[in-house]
């Protein structure tokens, strides 16, 4: 499933499988994940990279964004325009200040070091998107207003 080789795969079906693989983490919560992805959207890319990106994004929302929240919502929107994949990830968690946004993709930056956070999740995401997939990622957030990530990947 998370092979590093490029292959053609259906994004919505694949994302559903990745989300199901996180069932043990999500089953004890009231968090919801909404996928707004065309049922027929397929790409030729690295499913392993997409799996790691999605897993790390969801886990960041659960650990950081929804900390002390009983419920939360994640929205994932993906569309293909010309030869670009537009991937928007949004949660309604606690958000982050400008200082945190500036450091979020730095290796070892974490607000959870005291409970074992490595600070590598967003750095891994950044490197997969920019180096492996030749894409870009931008963040938009405010305290108490969630996080929105804009990812573009050539396909």
PDB file of C-alpha atoms in Angstrom:
ATOM      1  CA  UNK A   1       0.000   0.000   0.000  1.00  0.00           C
ATOM      2  CA  UNK A   2       2.680   2.521   0.931  1.00  0.00           C
ATOM      3  CA  UNK A   3       5.171   1.420  -1.696  1.00  0.00           C
ATOM      4  CA  UNK A   4       7.608   4.095  -2.760  1.00  0.00           C
ATOM      5  CA  UNK A   5       7.137   3.332  -6.458  1.00  0.00           C
ATOM      6  CA  UNK A   6       4.989   5.600  -8.598  1.00  0.00           C
ATOM      7  CA  UNK A   7       1.777   4.067  -9.864  1.00  0.00           C
ATOM      8  CA  UNK A   8      -1.675   5.140 -11.002  1.00  0.00           C
ATOM      9  CA  UNK A   9      -4.163   5.313  -8.138  1.00  0.00           C
ATOM     10  CA  UNK A  10      -7.557   6.769  -7.324  1.00  0.00           C
ATOM     11  CA  UNK A  11      -6.998   9.528  -4.773  1.00  0.00           C
ATOM     12  CA  UNK A  12     -10.366   9.391  -3.019  1.00  0.00           C
ATOM     13  CA  UNK A  13     -10.285   5.606  -2.601  1.00  0.00           C
ATOM     14  CA  UNK A  14      -6.667   5.715  -1.464  1.00  0.00           C
ATOM     15  CA  UNK A  15      -7.340   8.498   1.070  1.00  0.00           C
ATOM     16  CA  UNK A  16     -10.290   6.500   2.449  1.00  0.00           C
ATOM     17  CA  UNK A  17      -7.917   3.546   2.986  1.00  0.00           C
ATOM     18  CA  UNK A  18      -5.351   5.742   4.745  1.00  0.00           C
ATOM     19  CA  UNK A  19      -8.058   7.196   7.001  1.00  0.00           C
ATOM     20  CA  UNK A  20      -9.308   3.675   7.794  1.00  0.00           C
ATOM     21  CA  UNK A  21      -5.749   2.728   8.793  1.00  0.00           C
ATOM     22  CA  UNK A  22      -5.984   5.467  11.462  1.00  0.00           C
ATOM     23  CA  UNK A  23      -9.197   3.985  12.876  1.00  0.00           C
ATOM     24  CA  UNK A  24      -7.555   3.008  16.197  1.00  0.00           C
ATOM     25  CA  UNK A  25      -6.564   6.634  16.781  1.00  0.00           C
ATOM     26  CA  UNK A  26      -9.831   8.163  15.573  1.00  0.00           C
ATOM     27  CA  UNK A  27     -12.378   5.680  16.983  1.00  0.00           C
ATOM     28  CA  UNK A  28     -12.239   7.185  20.483  1.00  0.00           C
ATOM     29  CA  UNK A  29     -12.961  10.690  19.183  1.00  0.00           C
ATOM     30  CA  UNK A  30     -15.827  12.641  17.688  1.00  0.00           C
ATOM     31  CA  UNK A  31     -13.575  14.031  14.963  1.00  0.00           C
ATOM     32  CA  UNK A  32     -14.914  13.986  11.427  1.00  0.00           C
ATOM     33  CA  UNK A  33     -12.989  13.930   8.168  1.00  0.00           C
ATOM     34  CA  UNK A  34     -14.751  15.160   5.034  1.00  0.00           C
ATOM     35  CA  UNK A  35     -13.320  14.347   1.625  1.00  0.00           C
ATOM     36  CA  UNK A  36     -14.226  16.627  -1.268  1.00  0.00           C
ATOM     37  CA  UNK A  37     -12.504  14.730  -4.067  1.00  0.00           C
ATOM     38  CA  UNK A  38     -13.893  13.677  -7.444  1.00  0.00           C
ATOM     39  CA  UNK A  39     -14.660   9.975  -7.290  1.00  0.00           C
ATOM     40  CA  UNK A  40     -12.855   9.424 -10.628  1.00  0.00           C
ATOM     41  CA  UNK A  41      -9.685  11.436  -9.926  1.00  0.00           C
ATOM     42  CA  UNK A  42      -6.640   9.284 -10.577  1.00  0.00           C
ATOM     43  CA  UNK A  43      -2.998  10.302 -10.720  1.00  0.00           C
ATOM     44  CA  UNK A  44       0.323   8.663 -11.480  1.00  0.00           C
ATOM     45  CA  UNK A  45       2.425   9.443  -8.427  1.00  0.00           C
ATOM     46  CA  UNK A  46       3.845   8.038  -5.215  1.00  0.00           C
ATOM     47  CA  UNK A  47       1.089   6.605  -3.018  1.00  0.00           C
ATOM     48  CA  UNK A  48       3.638   6.129  -0.221  1.00  0.00           C
ATOM     49  CA  UNK A  49       4.366   9.860  -0.135  1.00  0.00           C
ATOM     50  CA  UNK A  50       0.657  10.713  -0.157  1.00  0.00           C
ATOM     51  CA  UNK A  51       0.017   8.214   2.645  1.00  0.00           C
ATOM     52  CA  UNK A  52       2.740   9.740   4.829  1.00  0.00           C
ATOM     53  CA  UNK A  53       1.562  13.283   4.106  1.00  0.00           C
ATOM     54  CA  UNK A  54      -2.072  12.538   4.914  1.00  0.00           C
ATOM     55  CA  UNK A  55      -1.240  10.491   8.024  1.00  0.00           C
ATOM     56  CA  UNK A  56       1.048  13.198   9.413  1.00  0.00           C
ATOM     57  CA  UNK A  57      -1.484  15.957   8.679  1.00  0.00           C
ATOM     58  CA  UNK A  58      -4.302  14.092  10.424  1.00  0.00           C
ATOM     59  CA  UNK A  59      -2.118  13.195  13.404  1.00  0.00           C
ATOM     60  CA  UNK A  60      -1.029  16.845  13.735  1.00  0.00           C
ATOM     61  CA  UNK A  61      -4.669  17.906  13.814  1.00  0.00           C
ATOM     62  CA  UNK A  62      -5.470  15.271  16.444  1.00  0.00           C
ATOM     63  CA  UNK A  63      -2.428  15.949  18.663  1.00  0.00           C
ATOM     64  CA  UNK A  64      -2.070  19.710  18.254  1.00  0.00           C
ATOM     65  CA  UNK A  65      -5.122  21.255  16.621  1.00  0.00           C
ATOM     66  CA  UNK A  66      -7.795  19.388  18.546  1.00  0.00           C
ATOM     67  CA  UNK A  67      -5.910  19.243  21.844  1.00  0.00           C
ATOM     68  CA  UNK A  68      -8.471  19.531  24.663  1.00  0.00           C
ATOM     69  CA  UNK A  69     -11.327  19.563  22.104  1.00  0.00           C
ATOM     70  CA  UNK A  70     -13.890  16.811  22.216  1.00  0.00           C
ATOM     71  CA  UNK A  71     -14.785  17.214  18.565  1.00  0.00           C
ATOM     72  CA  UNK A  72     -13.162  18.632  15.487  1.00  0.00           C
ATOM     73  CA  UNK A  73     -13.528  18.640  11.733  1.00  0.00           C
ATOM     74  CA  UNK A  74     -10.994  18.085   8.984  1.00  0.00           C
ATOM     75  CA  UNK A  75     -11.839  19.014   5.407  1.00  0.00           C
ATOM     76  CA  UNK A  76      -9.791  17.729   2.493  1.00  0.00           C
ATOM     77  CA  UNK A  77     -10.340  19.187  -0.956  1.00  0.00           C
ATOM     78  CA  UNK A  78      -8.424  17.961  -3.987  1.00  0.00           C
ATOM     79  CA  UNK A  79      -8.811  18.822  -7.640  1.00  0.00           C
ATOM     80  CA  UNK A  80      -6.666  18.502 -10.722  1.00  0.00           C
ATOM     81  CA  UNK A  81      -6.293  21.623 -12.847  1.00  0.00           C
ATOM     82  CA  UNK A  82      -4.259  21.293 -16.008  1.00  0.00           C
ATOM     83  CA  UNK A  83      -1.157  19.410 -14.851  1.00  0.00           C
ATOM     84  CA  UNK A  84      -1.363  20.493 -11.205  1.00  0.00           C
ATOM     85  CA  UNK A  85      -2.976  18.841  -8.225  1.00  0.00           C
ATOM     86  CA  UNK A  86      -4.466  21.322  -5.773  1.00  0.00           C
ATOM     87  CA  UNK A  87      -4.737  19.822  -2.280  1.00  0.00           C
ATOM     88  CA  UNK A  88      -6.304  21.898   0.501  1.00  0.00           C
ATOM     89  CA  UNK A  89      -6.239  20.529   4.034  1.00  0.00           C
ATOM     90  CA  UNK A  90      -8.206  22.395   6.676  1.00  0.00           C
ATOM     91  CA  UNK A  91      -9.057  21.767  10.309  1.00  0.00           C
ATOM     92  CA  UNK A  92     -11.113  23.788  12.758  1.00  0.00           C
ATOM     93  CA  UNK A  93      -8.673  23.286  15.630  1.00  0.00           C
ATOM     94  CA  UNK A  94      -6.966  25.807  17.848  1.00  0.00           C
ATOM     95  CA  UNK A  95      -4.797  27.270  15.077  1.00  0.00           C
ATOM     96  CA  UNK A  96      -1.324  28.714  15.543  1.00  0.00           C
ATOM     97  CA  UNK A  97       0.327  32.060  15.901  1.00  0.00           C
ATOM     98  CA  UNK A  98       2.615  33.652  13.302  1.00  0.00           C
ATOM     99  CA  UNK A  99       5.785  32.577  15.114  1.00  0.00           C
ATOM    100  CA  UNK A 100       4.739  28.928  15.040  1.00  0.00           C
ATOM    101  CA  UNK A 101       3.766  29.221  11.355  1.00  0.00           C
ATOM    102  CA  UNK A 102       7.247  30.506  10.500  1.00  0.00           C
ATOM    103  CA  UNK A 103       8.886  27.495  12.199  1.00  0.00           C
ATOM    104  CA  UNK A 104       6.340  24.782  11.435  1.00  0.00           C
ATOM    105  CA  UNK A 105       8.365  23.143   8.629  1.00  0.00           C
ATOM    106  CA  UNK A 106      11.701  23.302  10.508  1.00  0.00           C
ATOM    107  CA  UNK A 107      13.072  19.919  11.596  1.00  0.00           C
ATOM    108  CA  UNK A 108      12.629  19.266  15.323  1.00  0.00           C
ATOM    109  CA  UNK A 109      10.253  22.204  15.902  1.00  0.00           C
ATOM    110  CA  UNK A 110       7.534  21.048  18.287  1.00  0.00           C
ATOM    111  CA  UNK A 111       5.318  22.417  20.996  1.00  0.00           C
ATOM    112  CA  UNK A 112       5.022  18.894  22.424  1.00  0.00           C
ATOM    113  CA  UNK A 113       8.636  17.992  23.278  1.00  0.00           C
ATOM    114  CA  UNK A 114       7.619  17.515  26.941  1.00  0.00           C
ATOM    115  CA  UNK A 115       5.309  14.643  25.928  1.00  0.00           C
ATOM    116  CA  UNK A 116       7.595  13.025  23.389  1.00  0.00           C
ATOM    117  CA  UNK A 117       6.955  15.041  20.230  1.00  0.00           C
ATOM    118  CA  UNK A 118       9.869  14.799  17.796  1.00  0.00           C
ATOM    119  CA  UNK A 119       9.029  17.847  15.727  1.00  0.00           C
ATOM    120  CA  UNK A 120       9.558  15.897  12.526  1.00  0.00           C
ATOM    121  CA  UNK A 121       5.996  15.464  11.218  1.00  0.00           C
ATOM    122  CA  UNK A 122       5.648  18.758   9.353  1.00  0.00           C
ATOM    123  CA  UNK A 123       9.300  18.676   8.264  1.00  0.00           C
ATOM    124  CA  UNK A 124       8.699  15.256   6.690  1.00  0.00           C
ATOM    125  CA  UNK A 125       5.559  16.584   4.999  1.00  0.00           C
ATOM    126  CA  UNK A 126       7.476  19.602   3.667  1.00  0.00           C
ATOM    127  CA  UNK A 127      10.307  17.455   2.291  1.00  0.00           C
ATOM    128  CA  UNK A 128       7.964  14.925   0.681  1.00  0.00           C
ATOM    129  CA  UNK A 129       5.974  17.679  -1.026  1.00  0.00           C
ATOM    130  CA  UNK A 130       8.887  19.872  -2.140  1.00  0.00           C
ATOM    131  CA  UNK A 131      11.608  17.299  -2.851  1.00  0.00           C
ATOM    132  CA  UNK A 132       9.900  13.995  -3.679  1.00  0.00           C
ATOM    133  CA  UNK A 133       6.792  15.407  -5.391  1.00  0.00           C
ATOM    134  CA  UNK A 134       8.310  18.720  -6.646  1.00  0.00           C
ATOM    135  CA  UNK A 135       5.408  20.655  -5.161  1.00  0.00           C
ATOM    136  CA  UNK A 136       4.858  23.498  -2.737  1.00  0.00           C
ATOM    137  CA  UNK A 137       3.027  23.997   0.560  1.00  0.00           C
ATOM    138  CA  UNK A 138       1.746  27.164   2.212  1.00  0.00           C
ATOM    139  CA  UNK A 139       0.045  27.601   5.562  1.00  0.00           C
ATOM    140  CA  UNK A 140      -2.674  29.974   6.715  1.00  0.00           C
ATOM    141  CA  UNK A 141      -3.756  30.044  10.336  1.00  0.00           C
ATOM    142  CA  UNK A 142      -4.838  32.186  13.244  1.00  0.00           C
ATOM    143  CA  UNK A 143      -5.256  31.372  16.903  1.00  0.00           C
ATOM    144  CA  UNK A 144      -8.699  29.796  17.514  1.00  0.00           C
ATOM    145  CA  UNK A 145      -9.361  29.599  13.768  1.00  0.00           C
ATOM    146  CA  UNK A 146      -7.812  26.302  12.687  1.00  0.00           C
ATOM    147  CA  UNK A 147      -5.169  25.622  10.090  1.00  0.00           C
ATOM    148  CA  UNK A 148      -5.410  25.653   6.315  1.00  0.00           C
ATOM    149  CA  UNK A 149      -2.671  24.156   4.151  1.00  0.00           C
ATOM    150  CA  UNK A 150      -2.451  24.804   0.413  1.00  0.00           C
ATOM    151  CA  UNK A 151      -0.463  22.150  -1.401  1.00  0.00           C
ATOM    152  CA  UNK A 152       0.239  22.113  -5.131  1.00  0.00           C
ATOM    153  CA  UNK A 153       1.878  19.151  -6.852  1.00  0.00           C
ATOM    154  CA  UNK A 154       2.620  18.704 -10.549  1.00  0.00           C
ATOM    155  CA  UNK A 155       1.039  15.509 -11.899  1.00  0.00           C
TER     156      UNK A 155
END
